[in-house]
PDB file of C-alpha atoms in Angstrom:
ATOM      1  CA  MET R   1       5.556 -53.828 -76.895  1.00  0.00           C
ATOM      2  CA  LYS R   2       7.730 -55.597 -74.210  1.00  0.00           C
ATOM      3  CA  ILE R   3      11.556 -54.831 -74.413  1.00  0.00           C
ATOM      4  CA  GLN R   4      13.812 -57.204 -71.653  1.00  0.00           C
ATOM      5  CA  LEU R   5      16.470 -54.256 -70.679  1.00  0.00           C
ATOM      6  CA  PHE R   6      18.611 -56.508 -68.362  1.00  0.00           C
ATOM      7  CA  HIS R   7      18.767 -58.652 -65.099  1.00  0.00           C
ATOM      8  CA  TRP R   8      19.108 -58.036 -61.954  1.00  0.00           C
ATOM      9  CA  PHE R   9      19.276 -60.256 -58.834  1.00  0.00           C
ATOM     10  CA  LYS R  10      18.517 -62.965 -61.758  1.00  0.00           C
ATOM     11  CA  VAL R  11      14.923 -61.062 -62.141  1.00  0.00           C
ATOM     12  CA  LYS R  12      14.065 -59.842 -65.209  1.00  0.00           C
ATOM     13  CA  PHE R  13      12.167 -56.536 -65.532  1.00  0.00           C
ATOM     14  CA  VAL R  14      10.436 -56.134 -68.179  1.00  0.00           C
ATOM     15  CA  ILE R  15       8.907 -52.790 -69.121  1.00  0.00           C
ATOM     16  CA  THR R  16       5.820 -52.500 -71.212  1.00  0.00           C
ATOM     17  CA  MET R  17       5.108 -49.410 -73.112  1.00  0.00           C
ATOM     18  CA  GLY R  18       1.748 -48.397 -73.874  1.00  0.00           C
ATOM     19  CA  VAL R  19       0.841 -45.612 -76.638  1.00  0.00           C
ATOM     20  CA  THR R  20      -0.197 -43.138 -74.100  1.00  0.00           C
ATOM     21  CA  VAL R  21       2.411 -43.937 -71.780  1.00  0.00           C
ATOM     22  CA  ASN R  22       4.782 -40.457 -70.941  1.00  0.00           C
ATOM     23  CA  LYS R  23       8.240 -41.040 -72.509  1.00  0.00           C
ATOM     24  CA  GLN R  24       9.477 -38.924 -70.278  1.00  0.00           C
ATOM     25  CA  LEU R  25       8.206 -41.455 -66.908  1.00  0.00           C
ATOM     26  CA  ILE R  26       9.884 -43.749 -69.168  1.00  0.00           C
ATOM     27  CA  SER R  27      12.926 -41.642 -69.323  1.00  0.00           C
ATOM     28  CA  LEU R  28      13.072 -40.992 -65.768  1.00  0.00           C
ATOM     29  CA  SER R  29      12.447 -44.779 -64.736  1.00  0.00           C
ATOM     30  CA  LEU R  30      15.060 -46.228 -67.046  1.00  0.00           C
ATOM     31  CA  LEU R  31      17.571 -44.193 -65.233  1.00  0.00           C
ATOM     32  CA  PHE R  32      16.413 -44.798 -62.106  1.00  0.00           C
ATOM     33  CA  LEU R  33      16.360 -48.880 -63.287  1.00  0.00           C
ATOM     34  CA  ALA R  34      19.986 -48.297 -64.547  1.00  0.00           C
ATOM     35  CA  PHE R  35      21.094 -46.863 -61.427  1.00  0.00           C
ATOM     36  CA  LEU R  36      19.812 -49.838 -59.148  1.00  0.00           C
ATOM     37  CA  SER R  37      21.510 -52.146 -61.101  1.00  0.00           C
ATOM     38  CA  GLY R  38      24.483 -50.800 -61.403  1.00  0.00           C
ATOM     39  CA  HIS R  39      24.700 -50.785 -57.597  1.00  0.00           C
ATOM     40  CA  ALA R  40      23.574 -54.402 -57.317  1.00  0.00           C
ATOM     41  CA  HIS R  41      26.279 -55.621 -59.845  1.00  0.00           C
ATOM     42  CA  GLY R  42      28.919 -53.744 -57.814  1.00  0.00           C
ATOM     43  CA  GLN R  43      29.220 -50.992 -59.895  1.00  0.00           C
ATOM     44  CA  GLY R  44      29.508 -47.273 -58.498  1.00  0.00           C
ATOM     45  CA  MET R  45      30.941 -49.343 -55.111  1.00  0.00           C
ATOM     46  CA  ASP R  46      34.027 -49.554 -53.664  1.00  0.00           C
ATOM     47  CA  LEU R  47      35.098 -53.077 -53.940  1.00  0.00           C
ATOM     48  CA  CYS R  48      37.988 -53.082 -51.532  1.00  0.00           C
ATOM     49  CA  ALA R  49      35.407 -51.470 -48.451  1.00  0.00           C
ATOM     50  CA  GLY R  50      35.338 -54.182 -46.018  1.00  0.00           C
ATOM     51  CA  ALA R  51      38.195 -56.676 -47.437  1.00  0.00           C
ATOM     52  CA  ASN R  52      40.657 -57.477 -44.858  1.00  0.00           C
ATOM     53  CA  TYR R  53      43.735 -56.039 -47.019  1.00  0.00           C
ATOM     54  CA  ALA R  54      42.065 -52.188 -48.117  1.00  0.00           C
ATOM     55  CA  ALA R  55      44.893 -50.682 -49.094  1.00  0.00           C
ATOM     56  CA  LEU R  56      46.624 -53.573 -51.070  1.00  0.00           C
ATOM     57  CA  CYS R  57      43.633 -53.839 -52.669  1.00  0.00           C
ATOM     58  CA  HIS R  58      43.497 -50.175 -53.407  1.00  0.00           C
ATOM     59  CA  SER R  59      46.761 -50.770 -54.501  1.00  0.00           C
ATOM     60  CA  VAL R  60      45.912 -53.303 -57.180  1.00  0.00           C
ATOM     61  CA  VAL R  61      42.521 -52.677 -58.131  1.00  0.00           C
ATOM     62  CA  GLY R  62      42.914 -48.804 -58.404  1.00  0.00           C
ATOM     63  CA  ARG R  63      38.939 -46.942 -58.362  1.00  0.00           C
ATOM     64  CA  GLU R  64      38.074 -49.924 -60.624  1.00  0.00           C
ATOM     65  CA  LYS R  65      34.793 -50.518 -60.180  1.00  0.00           C
ATOM     66  CA  SER R  66      33.664 -53.444 -61.748  1.00  0.00           C
ATOM     67  CA  PRO R  67      34.223 -56.700 -59.937  1.00  0.00           C
ATOM     68  CA  TYR R  68      35.381 -58.745 -63.094  1.00  0.00           C
ATOM     69  CA  VAL R  69      37.924 -56.109 -64.017  1.00  0.00           C
ATOM     70  CA  ALA R  70      38.895 -56.207 -60.140  1.00  0.00           C
ATOM     71  CA  ALA R  71      39.105 -60.172 -60.052  1.00  0.00           C
ATOM     72  CA  GLU R  72      41.101 -60.290 -62.904  1.00  0.00           C
ATOM     73  CA  ALA R  73      43.704 -57.777 -62.125  1.00  0.00           C
ATOM     74  CA  THR R  74      43.915 -58.836 -58.811  1.00  0.00           C
ATOM     75  CA  VAL R  75      44.786 -62.394 -60.235  1.00  0.00           C
ATOM     76  CA  ASN R  76      47.043 -61.384 -62.177  1.00  0.00           C
ATOM     77  CA  ARG R  77      49.130 -60.067 -59.372  1.00  0.00           C
ATOM     78  CA  LEU R  78      49.072 -62.845 -57.877  1.00  0.00           C
ATOM     79  CA  ILE R  79      50.145 -64.602 -60.551  1.00  0.00           C
ATOM     80  CA  SER R  80      53.278 -61.961 -60.352  1.00  0.00           C
ATOM     81  CA  GLU R  81      53.800 -62.079 -56.476  1.00  0.00           C
ATOM     82  CA  THR R  82      53.861 -66.076 -57.140  1.00  0.00           C
ATOM     83  CA  LYS R  83      56.141 -66.289 -59.589  1.00  0.00           C
ATOM     84  CA  GLN R  84      58.592 -64.218 -57.669  1.00  0.00           C
ATOM     85  CA  ALA R  85      58.147 -66.071 -54.542  1.00  0.00           C
ATOM     86  CA  LYS R  86      58.652 -69.571 -56.166  1.00  0.00           C
ATOM     87  CA  SER R  87      62.076 -67.861 -57.941  1.00  0.00           C
ATOM     88  CA  SER R  88      63.164 -66.572 -54.338  1.00  0.00           C
ATOM     89  CA  ALA R  89      62.329 -70.488 -53.438  1.00  0.00           C
ATOM     90  CA  ALA R  90      64.251 -71.881 -55.921  1.00  0.00           C
ATOM     91  CA  ARG R  91      67.454 -69.407 -55.243  1.00  0.00           C
ATOM     92  CA  LEU R  92      67.550 -70.972 -51.243  1.00  0.00           C
ATOM     93  CA  PRO R  93      69.554 -74.177 -50.785  1.00  0.00           C
ATOM     94  CA  HIS R  94      67.529 -77.374 -52.363  1.00  0.00           C
ATOM     95  CA  LYS R  95      66.911 -79.032 -48.815  1.00  0.00           C
ATOM     96  CA  ASP R  96      65.223 -76.469 -47.946  1.00  0.00           C
ATOM     97  CA  SER R  97      62.788 -75.283 -50.797  1.00  0.00           C
ATOM     98  CA  PRO R  98      61.287 -78.315 -52.615  1.00  0.00           C
ATOM     99  CA  THR R  99      58.309 -78.006 -50.809  1.00  0.00           C
ATOM    100  CA  CYS R 100      57.752 -74.420 -52.006  1.00  0.00           C
ATOM    101  CA  THR R 101      59.315 -74.863 -55.164  1.00  0.00           C
ATOM    102  CA  TYR R 102      56.389 -77.257 -55.187  1.00  0.00           C
ATOM    103  CA  VAL R 103      53.190 -75.940 -54.329  1.00  0.00           C
ATOM    104  CA  TYR R 104      54.291 -71.808 -55.843  1.00  0.00           C
ATOM    105  CA  ASP R 105      53.801 -74.291 -58.720  1.00  0.00           C
ATOM    106  CA  GLU R 106      50.409 -75.256 -57.952  1.00  0.00           C
ATOM    107  CA  ALA R 107      49.469 -72.141 -56.547  1.00  0.00           C
ATOM    108  CA  LEU R 108      50.919 -70.876 -60.501  1.00  0.00           C
ATOM    109  CA  TYR R 109      48.197 -73.681 -62.127  1.00  0.00           C
ATOM    110  CA  SER R 110      45.444 -72.705 -59.449  1.00  0.00           C
ATOM    111  CA  LEU R 111      45.660 -68.933 -60.586  1.00  0.00           C
ATOM    112  CA  LYS R 112      45.420 -69.935 -64.364  1.00  0.00           C
ATOM    113  CA  GLU R 113      42.743 -71.928 -63.598  1.00  0.00           C
ATOM    114  CA  SER R 114      41.307 -69.090 -61.857  1.00  0.00           C
ATOM    115  CA  LEU R 115      41.095 -66.993 -64.444  1.00  0.00           C
ATOM    116  CA  ARG R 116      39.233 -69.514 -66.798  1.00  0.00           C
ATOM    117  CA  SER R 117      36.707 -69.661 -64.250  1.00  0.00           C
ATOM    118  CA  LEU R 118      36.346 -66.494 -64.270  1.00  0.00           C
ATOM    119  CA  LYS R 119      35.936 -66.036 -67.640  1.00  0.00           C
ATOM    120  CA  SER R 120      33.515 -67.965 -67.541  1.00  0.00           C
ATOM    121  CA  HIS R 121      31.485 -66.980 -64.968  1.00  0.00           C
ATOM    122  CA  ASP R 122      31.969 -69.883 -62.438  1.00  0.00           C
ATOM    123  CA  ILE R 123      32.432 -67.832 -59.478  1.00  0.00           C
ATOM    124  CA  GLY R 124      32.560 -70.949 -57.041  1.00  0.00           C
ATOM    125  CA  SER R 125      35.096 -72.296 -59.137  1.00  0.00           C
ATOM    126  CA  PHE R 126      36.845 -69.194 -58.822  1.00  0.00           C
ATOM    127  CA  ASN R 127      36.567 -69.016 -55.121  1.00  0.00           C
ATOM    128  CA  VAL R 128      37.747 -72.591 -54.684  1.00  0.00           C
ATOM    129  CA  LYS R 129      41.084 -72.145 -56.607  1.00  0.00           C
ATOM    130  CA  LEU R 130      41.683 -68.370 -54.691  1.00  0.00           C
ATOM    131  CA  SER R 131      41.182 -70.707 -51.717  1.00  0.00           C
ATOM    132  CA  ALA R 132      43.569 -73.331 -52.942  1.00  0.00           C
ATOM    133  CA  VAL R 133      46.223 -70.677 -53.419  1.00  0.00           C
ATOM    134  CA  MET R 134      46.078 -69.748 -50.135  1.00  0.00           C
ATOM    135  CA  SER R 135      46.556 -73.301 -48.935  1.00  0.00           C
ATOM    136  CA  PHE R 136      49.405 -73.531 -50.956  1.00  0.00           C
ATOM    137  CA  ALA R 137      51.021 -70.316 -49.321  1.00  0.00           C
ATOM    138  CA  GLU R 138      50.441 -71.947 -46.312  1.00  0.00           C
ATOM    139  CA  ALA R 139      51.801 -75.077 -46.991  1.00  0.00           C
ATOM    140  CA  CYS R 140      55.293 -73.401 -47.810  1.00  0.00           C
ATOM    141  CA  LYS R 141      55.357 -71.720 -43.972  1.00  0.00           C
ATOM    142  CA  ASP R 142      54.903 -74.665 -42.468  1.00  0.00           C
ATOM    143  CA  SER R 143      57.211 -76.935 -44.243  1.00  0.00           C
ATOM    144  CA  PHE R 144      59.852 -74.539 -42.640  1.00  0.00           C
ATOM    145  CA  GLU R 145      58.030 -74.579 -39.228  1.00  0.00           C
ATOM    146  CA  GLU R 146      58.341 -78.348 -39.512  1.00  0.00           C
ATOM    147  CA  MET R 147      62.127 -78.275 -40.044  1.00  0.00           C
ATOM    148  CA  GLY R 148      62.757 -75.642 -37.339  1.00  0.00           C
ATOM    149  CA  LYS R 149      64.228 -73.036 -39.486  1.00  0.00           C
ATOM    150  CA  PRO R 150      63.691 -69.443 -40.347  1.00  0.00           C
ATOM    151  CA  PHE R 151      61.234 -68.896 -43.064  1.00  0.00           C
ATOM    152  CA  PRO R 152      63.303 -66.564 -45.349  1.00  0.00           C
ATOM    153  CA  ILE R 153      60.500 -65.771 -47.819  1.00  0.00           C
ATOM    154  CA  ALA R 154      57.624 -65.150 -45.192  1.00  0.00           C
ATOM    155  CA  LYS R 155      57.041 -61.591 -46.458  1.00  0.00           C
ATOM    156  CA  GLN R 156      56.137 -62.666 -50.118  1.00  0.00           C
ATOM    157  CA  ASN R 157      54.477 -65.238 -48.808  1.00  0.00           C
ATOM    158  CA  GLU R 158      52.054 -63.382 -46.604  1.00  0.00           C
ATOM    159  CA  LEU R 159      51.770 -60.988 -49.401  1.00  0.00           C
ATOM    160  CA  ILE R 160      50.385 -63.853 -51.592  1.00  0.00           C
ATOM    161  CA  LYS R 161      47.700 -64.572 -48.772  1.00  0.00           C
ATOM    162  CA  HIS R 162      46.600 -61.287 -48.209  1.00  0.00           C
ATOM    163  CA  ILE R 163      45.983 -60.562 -51.771  1.00  0.00           C
ATOM    164  CA  ALA R 164      43.801 -63.573 -52.627  1.00  0.00           C
ATOM    165  CA  SER R 165      42.275 -62.643 -49.824  1.00  0.00           C
ATOM    166  CA  ASN R 166      41.274 -59.631 -51.169  1.00  0.00           C
ATOM    167  CA  ALA R 167      40.386 -61.625 -54.605  1.00  0.00           C
ATOM    168  CA  LEU R 168      37.851 -63.552 -52.497  1.00  0.00           C
ATOM    169  CA  HIS R 169      36.592 -60.650 -51.046  1.00  0.00           C
ATOM    170  CA  ILE R 170      36.334 -58.493 -54.143  1.00  0.00           C
ATOM    171  CA  ALA R 171      34.399 -62.200 -55.759  1.00  0.00           C
ATOM    172  CA  THR R 172      31.682 -61.000 -53.212  1.00  0.00           C
ATOM    173  CA  PHE R 173      30.790 -58.477 -55.446  1.00  0.00           C
ATOM    174  CA  ILE R 174      30.178 -60.972 -59.109  1.00  0.00           C
ATOM    175  CA  PRO R 175      26.684 -61.664 -59.551  1.00  0.00           C
TER     176      PRO R 175
END
C-alpha cells in the first residue's frame, strides 16, 4: 500500500511499505524525513537570522518558528505602527501632512491585502503589497524633502520601512 506523507520542495515523497519491511526502520525513516521537512519549510530555524533588522525582527516575532505565523505577526505590527504614524501625520499642520495621511491610508489598505494574500498562500502578492508599503513610507518622507521642511515623523516612518523589510525577509522562508 502507498502512503503519501507530505510535500518537500514540491516533491512528493511516497513510501511503499512491503510486508517484510522492518517496522523500526520505517519509524526511523519517517522521523528523519519529518525532520528534513521541518527544516525545508523554515521550521526549527531562526527566521530573523539574516534579516536587515534582526533585533527588531526578534522583538516582533520572538522565537516563532512558523514563517506563516511570523509573517502574520509582522504585518499586524506593521498595521499598528502605520496607524500610529497616520495619527501623528494627522496632527501636523494640514499643509504639511496631506501626502503622508494619504499614503498611510494606502499602506493600511496594502497591509490588509497582504494578510489576505498570506492566508491564500499567494506569496508573490504578499511581497508586492509589502514592497508597496515601503514605497508609501518613502513617499511620505519625500514630500517633506520636496517642501524643504524637517520630517517630524521620521522615526515612525523608518520603523515602518524596517518592519516591512523584515516581513519580506520572513516571506523567503514560506514554501
